[in-house]
Coordinates of N, CA and C in Angstrom, one line a residue:
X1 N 14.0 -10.8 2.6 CA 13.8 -9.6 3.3 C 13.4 -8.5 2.3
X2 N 12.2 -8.0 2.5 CA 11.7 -6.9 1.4 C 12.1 -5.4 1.6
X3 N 12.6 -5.2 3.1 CA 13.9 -4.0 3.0 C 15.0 -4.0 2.3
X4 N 15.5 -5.2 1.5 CA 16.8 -5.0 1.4 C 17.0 -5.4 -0.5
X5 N 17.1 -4.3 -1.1 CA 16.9 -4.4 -2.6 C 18.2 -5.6 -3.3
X6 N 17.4 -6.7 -3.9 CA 18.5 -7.6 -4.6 C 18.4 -7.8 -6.2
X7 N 19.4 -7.2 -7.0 CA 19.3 -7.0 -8.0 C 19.5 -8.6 -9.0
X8 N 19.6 -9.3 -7.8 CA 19.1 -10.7 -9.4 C 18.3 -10.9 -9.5
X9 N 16.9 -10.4 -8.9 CA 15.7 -10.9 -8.8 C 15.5 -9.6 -10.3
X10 N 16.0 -8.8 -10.8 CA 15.4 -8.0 -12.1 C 14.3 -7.4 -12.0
X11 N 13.9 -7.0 -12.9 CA 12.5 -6.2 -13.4 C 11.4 -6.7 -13.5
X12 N 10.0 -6.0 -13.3 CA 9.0 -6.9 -13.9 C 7.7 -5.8 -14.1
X13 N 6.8 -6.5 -14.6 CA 5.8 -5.6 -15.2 C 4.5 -5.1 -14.1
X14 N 4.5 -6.2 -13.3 CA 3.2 -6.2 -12.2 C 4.2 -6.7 -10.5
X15 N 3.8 -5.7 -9.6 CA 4.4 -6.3 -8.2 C 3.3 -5.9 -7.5
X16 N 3.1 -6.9 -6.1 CA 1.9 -6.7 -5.6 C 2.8 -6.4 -4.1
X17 N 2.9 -5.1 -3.5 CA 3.4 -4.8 -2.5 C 2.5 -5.2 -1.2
X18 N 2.1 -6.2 -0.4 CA 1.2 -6.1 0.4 C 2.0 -6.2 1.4
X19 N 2.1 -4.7 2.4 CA 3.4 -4.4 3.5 C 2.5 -5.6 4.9
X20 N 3.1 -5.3 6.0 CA 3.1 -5.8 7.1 C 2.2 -4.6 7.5
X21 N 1.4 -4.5 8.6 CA 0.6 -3.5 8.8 C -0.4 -3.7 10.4
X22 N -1.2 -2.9 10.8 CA -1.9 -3.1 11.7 C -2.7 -4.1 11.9
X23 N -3.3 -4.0 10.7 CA -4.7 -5.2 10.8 C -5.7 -4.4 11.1
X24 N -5.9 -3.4 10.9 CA -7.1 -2.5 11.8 C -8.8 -2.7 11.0
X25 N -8.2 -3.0 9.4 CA -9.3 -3.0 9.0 C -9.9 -4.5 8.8
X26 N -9.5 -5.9 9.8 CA -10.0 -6.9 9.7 C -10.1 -7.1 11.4
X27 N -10.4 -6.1 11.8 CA -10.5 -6.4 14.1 C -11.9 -7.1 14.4
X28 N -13.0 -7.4 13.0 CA -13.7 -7.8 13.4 C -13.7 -9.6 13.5
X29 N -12.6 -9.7 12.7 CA -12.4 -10.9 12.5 C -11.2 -11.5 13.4
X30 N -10.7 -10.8 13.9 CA -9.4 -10.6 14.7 C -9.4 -9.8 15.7
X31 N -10.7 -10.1 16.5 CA -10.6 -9.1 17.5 C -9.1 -8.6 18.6
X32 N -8.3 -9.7 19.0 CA -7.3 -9.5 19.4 C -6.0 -8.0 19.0
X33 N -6.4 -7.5 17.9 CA -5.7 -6.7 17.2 C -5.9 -5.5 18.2
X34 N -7.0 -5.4 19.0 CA -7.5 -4.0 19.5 C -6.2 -4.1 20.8
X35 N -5.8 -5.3 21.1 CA -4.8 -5.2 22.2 C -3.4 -4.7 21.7
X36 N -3.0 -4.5 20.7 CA -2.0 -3.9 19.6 C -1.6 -2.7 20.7
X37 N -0.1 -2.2 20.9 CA 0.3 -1.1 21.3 C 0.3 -0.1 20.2
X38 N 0.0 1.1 20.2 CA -0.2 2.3 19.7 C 1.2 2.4 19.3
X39 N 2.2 2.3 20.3 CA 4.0 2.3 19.4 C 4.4 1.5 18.6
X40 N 3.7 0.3 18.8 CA 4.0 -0.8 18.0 C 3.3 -0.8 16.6
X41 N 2.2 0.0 16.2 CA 1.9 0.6 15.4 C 2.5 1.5 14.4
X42 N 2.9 2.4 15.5 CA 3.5 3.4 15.2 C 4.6 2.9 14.0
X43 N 5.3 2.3 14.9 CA 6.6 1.4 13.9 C 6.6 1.0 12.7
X44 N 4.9 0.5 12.7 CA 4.6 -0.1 11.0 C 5.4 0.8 9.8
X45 N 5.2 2.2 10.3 CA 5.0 3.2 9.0 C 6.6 3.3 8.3
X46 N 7.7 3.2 9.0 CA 8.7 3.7 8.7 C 8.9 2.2 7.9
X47 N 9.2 1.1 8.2 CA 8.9 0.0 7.5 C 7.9 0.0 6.3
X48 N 7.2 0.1 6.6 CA 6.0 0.0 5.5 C 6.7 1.0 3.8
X49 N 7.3 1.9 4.4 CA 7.8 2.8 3.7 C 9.0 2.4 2.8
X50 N 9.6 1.7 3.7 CA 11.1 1.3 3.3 C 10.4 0.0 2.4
X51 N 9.7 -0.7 2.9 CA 9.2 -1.7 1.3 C 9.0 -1.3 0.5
X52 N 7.8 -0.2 0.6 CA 7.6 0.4 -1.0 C 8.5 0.5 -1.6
X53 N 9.4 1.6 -0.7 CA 10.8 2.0 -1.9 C 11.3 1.2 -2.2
X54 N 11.8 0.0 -2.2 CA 12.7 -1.3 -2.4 C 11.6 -1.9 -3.8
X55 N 10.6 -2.1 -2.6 CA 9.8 -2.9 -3.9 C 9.7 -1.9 -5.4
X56 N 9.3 -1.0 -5.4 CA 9.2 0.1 -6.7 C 10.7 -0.1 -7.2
X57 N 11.5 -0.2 -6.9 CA 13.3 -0.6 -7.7 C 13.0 -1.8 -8.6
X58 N 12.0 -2.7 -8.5 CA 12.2 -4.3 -9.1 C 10.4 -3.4 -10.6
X59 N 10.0 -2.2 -10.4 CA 8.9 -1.8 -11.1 C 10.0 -1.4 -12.5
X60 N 9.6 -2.5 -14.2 CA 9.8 -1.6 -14.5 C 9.2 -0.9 -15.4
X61 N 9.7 0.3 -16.7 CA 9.0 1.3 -17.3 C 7.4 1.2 -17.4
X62 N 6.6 2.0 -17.3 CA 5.1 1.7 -17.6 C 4.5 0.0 -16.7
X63 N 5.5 -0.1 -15.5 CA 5.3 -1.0 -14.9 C 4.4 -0.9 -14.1
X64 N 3.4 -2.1 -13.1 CA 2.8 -1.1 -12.4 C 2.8 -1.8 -10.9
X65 N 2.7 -0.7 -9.6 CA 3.2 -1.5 -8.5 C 1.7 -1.4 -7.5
X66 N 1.0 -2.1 -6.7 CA 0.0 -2.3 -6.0 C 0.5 -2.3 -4.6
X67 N -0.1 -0.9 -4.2 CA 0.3 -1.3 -2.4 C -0.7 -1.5 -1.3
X68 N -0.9 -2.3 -1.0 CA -1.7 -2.9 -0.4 C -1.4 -3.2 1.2
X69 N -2.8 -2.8 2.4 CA -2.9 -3.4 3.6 C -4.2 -3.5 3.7
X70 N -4.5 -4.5 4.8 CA -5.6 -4.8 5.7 C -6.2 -3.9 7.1
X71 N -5.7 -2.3 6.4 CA -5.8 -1.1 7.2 C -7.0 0.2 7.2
X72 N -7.1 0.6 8.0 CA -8.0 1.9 8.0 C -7.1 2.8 8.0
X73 N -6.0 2.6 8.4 CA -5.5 4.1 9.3 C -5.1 4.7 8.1
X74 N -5.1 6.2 8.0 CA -4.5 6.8 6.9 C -2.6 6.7 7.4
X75 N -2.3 6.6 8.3 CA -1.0 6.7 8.3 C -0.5 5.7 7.5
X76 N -0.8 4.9 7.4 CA -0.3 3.6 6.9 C -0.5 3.4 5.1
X77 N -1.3 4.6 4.8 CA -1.7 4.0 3.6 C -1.9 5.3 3.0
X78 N -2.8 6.5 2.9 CA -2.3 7.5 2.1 C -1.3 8.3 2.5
X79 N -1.4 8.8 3.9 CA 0.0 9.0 4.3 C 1.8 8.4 3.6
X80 N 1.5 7.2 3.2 CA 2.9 6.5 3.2 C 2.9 6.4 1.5
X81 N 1.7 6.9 0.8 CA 1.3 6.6 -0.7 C 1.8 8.3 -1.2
X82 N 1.9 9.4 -0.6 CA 1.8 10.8 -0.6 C 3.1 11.0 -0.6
X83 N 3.9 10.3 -0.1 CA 5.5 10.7 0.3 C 6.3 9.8 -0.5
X84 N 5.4 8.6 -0.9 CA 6.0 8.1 -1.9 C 6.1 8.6 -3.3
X85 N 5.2 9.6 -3.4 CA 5.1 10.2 -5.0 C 5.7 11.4 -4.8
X86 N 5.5 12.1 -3.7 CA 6.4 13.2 -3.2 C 7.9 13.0 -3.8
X87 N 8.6 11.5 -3.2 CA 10.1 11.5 -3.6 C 9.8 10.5 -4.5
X88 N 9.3 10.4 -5.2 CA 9.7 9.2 -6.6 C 8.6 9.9 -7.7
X89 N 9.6 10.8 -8.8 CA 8.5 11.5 -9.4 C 8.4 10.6 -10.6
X90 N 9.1 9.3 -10.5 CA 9.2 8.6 -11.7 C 7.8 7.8 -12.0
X91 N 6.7 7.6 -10.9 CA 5.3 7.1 -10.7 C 4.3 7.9 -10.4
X92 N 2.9 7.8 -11.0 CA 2.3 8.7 -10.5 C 1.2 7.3 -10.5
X93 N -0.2 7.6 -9.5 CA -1.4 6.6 -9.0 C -2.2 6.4 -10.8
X94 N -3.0 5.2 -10.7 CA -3.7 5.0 -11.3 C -5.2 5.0 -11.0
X95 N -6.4 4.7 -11.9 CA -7.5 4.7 -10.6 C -7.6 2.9 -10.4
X96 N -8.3 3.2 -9.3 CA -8.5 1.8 -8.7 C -9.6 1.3 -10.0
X97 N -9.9 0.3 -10.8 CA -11.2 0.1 -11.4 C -12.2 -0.6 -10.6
X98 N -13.4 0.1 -10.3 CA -15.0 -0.4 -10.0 C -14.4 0.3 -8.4
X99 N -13.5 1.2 -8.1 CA -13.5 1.4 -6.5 C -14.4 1.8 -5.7
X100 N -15.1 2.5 -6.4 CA -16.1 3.5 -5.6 C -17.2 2.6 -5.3
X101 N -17.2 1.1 -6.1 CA -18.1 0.2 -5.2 C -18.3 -0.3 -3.9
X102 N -16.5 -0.4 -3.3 CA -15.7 -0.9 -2.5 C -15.8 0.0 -1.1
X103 N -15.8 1.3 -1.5 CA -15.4 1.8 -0.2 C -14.8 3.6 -1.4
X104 N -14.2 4.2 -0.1 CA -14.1 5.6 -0.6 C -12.8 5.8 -1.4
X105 N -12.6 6.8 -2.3 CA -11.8 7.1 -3.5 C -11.2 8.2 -2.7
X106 N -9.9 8.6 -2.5 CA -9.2 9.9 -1.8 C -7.9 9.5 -3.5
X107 N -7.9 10.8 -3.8 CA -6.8 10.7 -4.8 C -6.4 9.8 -5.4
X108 N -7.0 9.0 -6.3 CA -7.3 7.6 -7.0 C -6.8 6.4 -5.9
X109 N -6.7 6.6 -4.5 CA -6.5 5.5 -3.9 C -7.4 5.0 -3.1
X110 N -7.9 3.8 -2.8 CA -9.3 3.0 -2.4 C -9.1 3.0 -0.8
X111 N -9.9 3.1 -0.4 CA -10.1 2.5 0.9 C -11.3 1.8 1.2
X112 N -11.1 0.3 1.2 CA -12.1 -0.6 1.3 C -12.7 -0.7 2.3
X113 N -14.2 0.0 2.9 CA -14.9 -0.1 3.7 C -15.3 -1.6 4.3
X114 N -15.8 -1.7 5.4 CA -16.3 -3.0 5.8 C -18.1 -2.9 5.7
X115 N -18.3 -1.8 5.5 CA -20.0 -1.5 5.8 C -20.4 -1.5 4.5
X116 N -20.0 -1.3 3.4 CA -20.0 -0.9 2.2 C -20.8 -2.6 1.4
X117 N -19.5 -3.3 1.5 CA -20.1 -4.8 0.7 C -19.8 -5.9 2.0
X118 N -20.1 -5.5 3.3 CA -19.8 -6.7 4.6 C -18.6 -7.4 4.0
X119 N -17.6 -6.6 4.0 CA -16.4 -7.1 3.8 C -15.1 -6.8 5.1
X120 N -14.3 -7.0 4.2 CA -13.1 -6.3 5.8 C -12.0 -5.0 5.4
X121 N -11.5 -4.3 5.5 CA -11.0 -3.4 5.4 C -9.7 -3.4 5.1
X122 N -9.7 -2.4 3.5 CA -8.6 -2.6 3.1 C -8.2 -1.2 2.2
X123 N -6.3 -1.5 2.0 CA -6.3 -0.1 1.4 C -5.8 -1.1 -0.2
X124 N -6.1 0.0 -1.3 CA -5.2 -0.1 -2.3 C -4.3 1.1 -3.0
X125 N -3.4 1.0 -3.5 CA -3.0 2.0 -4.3 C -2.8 1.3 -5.5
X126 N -2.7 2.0 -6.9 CA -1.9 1.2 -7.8 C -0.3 2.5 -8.4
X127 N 0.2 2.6 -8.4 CA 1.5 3.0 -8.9 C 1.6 2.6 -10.5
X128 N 1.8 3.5 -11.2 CA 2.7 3.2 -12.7 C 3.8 4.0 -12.5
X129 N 5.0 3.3 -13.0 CA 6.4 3.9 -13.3 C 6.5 4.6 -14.8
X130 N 6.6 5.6 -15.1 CA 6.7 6.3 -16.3 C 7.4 6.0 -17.1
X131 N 7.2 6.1 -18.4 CA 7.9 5.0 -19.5 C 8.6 6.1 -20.4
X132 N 9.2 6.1 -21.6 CA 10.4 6.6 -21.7 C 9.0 8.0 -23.0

């Protein structure tokens, strides 16, 4: 369970956070997703949230943490990237490398267009934890 922080699992250098999420930015492939409730949506975010912060506990010094969905929506992704740096002044973003190929750059975090390279849609962030 990635809400619930277990300290034998220790530290490490690289964590690839990829939360649970809408799917919004793969509906072409998944068209079923469009039947998704709006509240059930909704719900993603507070979860989505609560992994990061768990998962960033196992990030360590000059570590770096990737958060990742298969999303458009900014709730889900800068939204939940903005409040994470808000209360964790211990990380700040990295840039994405080659992003601006991908899709659009908002405050070094990616949003992988689907029109861009006929791909599907995706977010990235990258996180470093500050080293001593």
């Amino acid at each position: 369970d990635a809400s619930i922080y277990n300290e034998n699992y220790g530290k490490a250098d690289k964590i690839l956070c990829d939360v649970p999420c809408s799917g919004l930015g793969i509906i072409r492939r998944k068209p079923e997703i469009k039947y998704k409730s709006p509240d059930d949506i909704d719900k993603l975010h507070n979860l989505q949230y609560l992994i990061l912060c768990m998962t960033s506990r196992y990030v360590k010094k000059s570590g770096r943490l990737v958060y990742s969905t298969c999303s458009l929506n900014p709730a889900e992704n800068t939204e939940i990237c903005k409040k994470f740096l808000r209360e964790n002044p211990d990380f700040y973003l990295k840039d994405v490398p080659d992003g601006e190929k991908f899709g659009i750059i908002e405050d070094k975090m990616l949003t992988v267009m689907p029109h861009f390279n006929d791909t599907d849609g995706f977010f990235i962030a990258i996180f470093e934890r500050k080293g001593e």
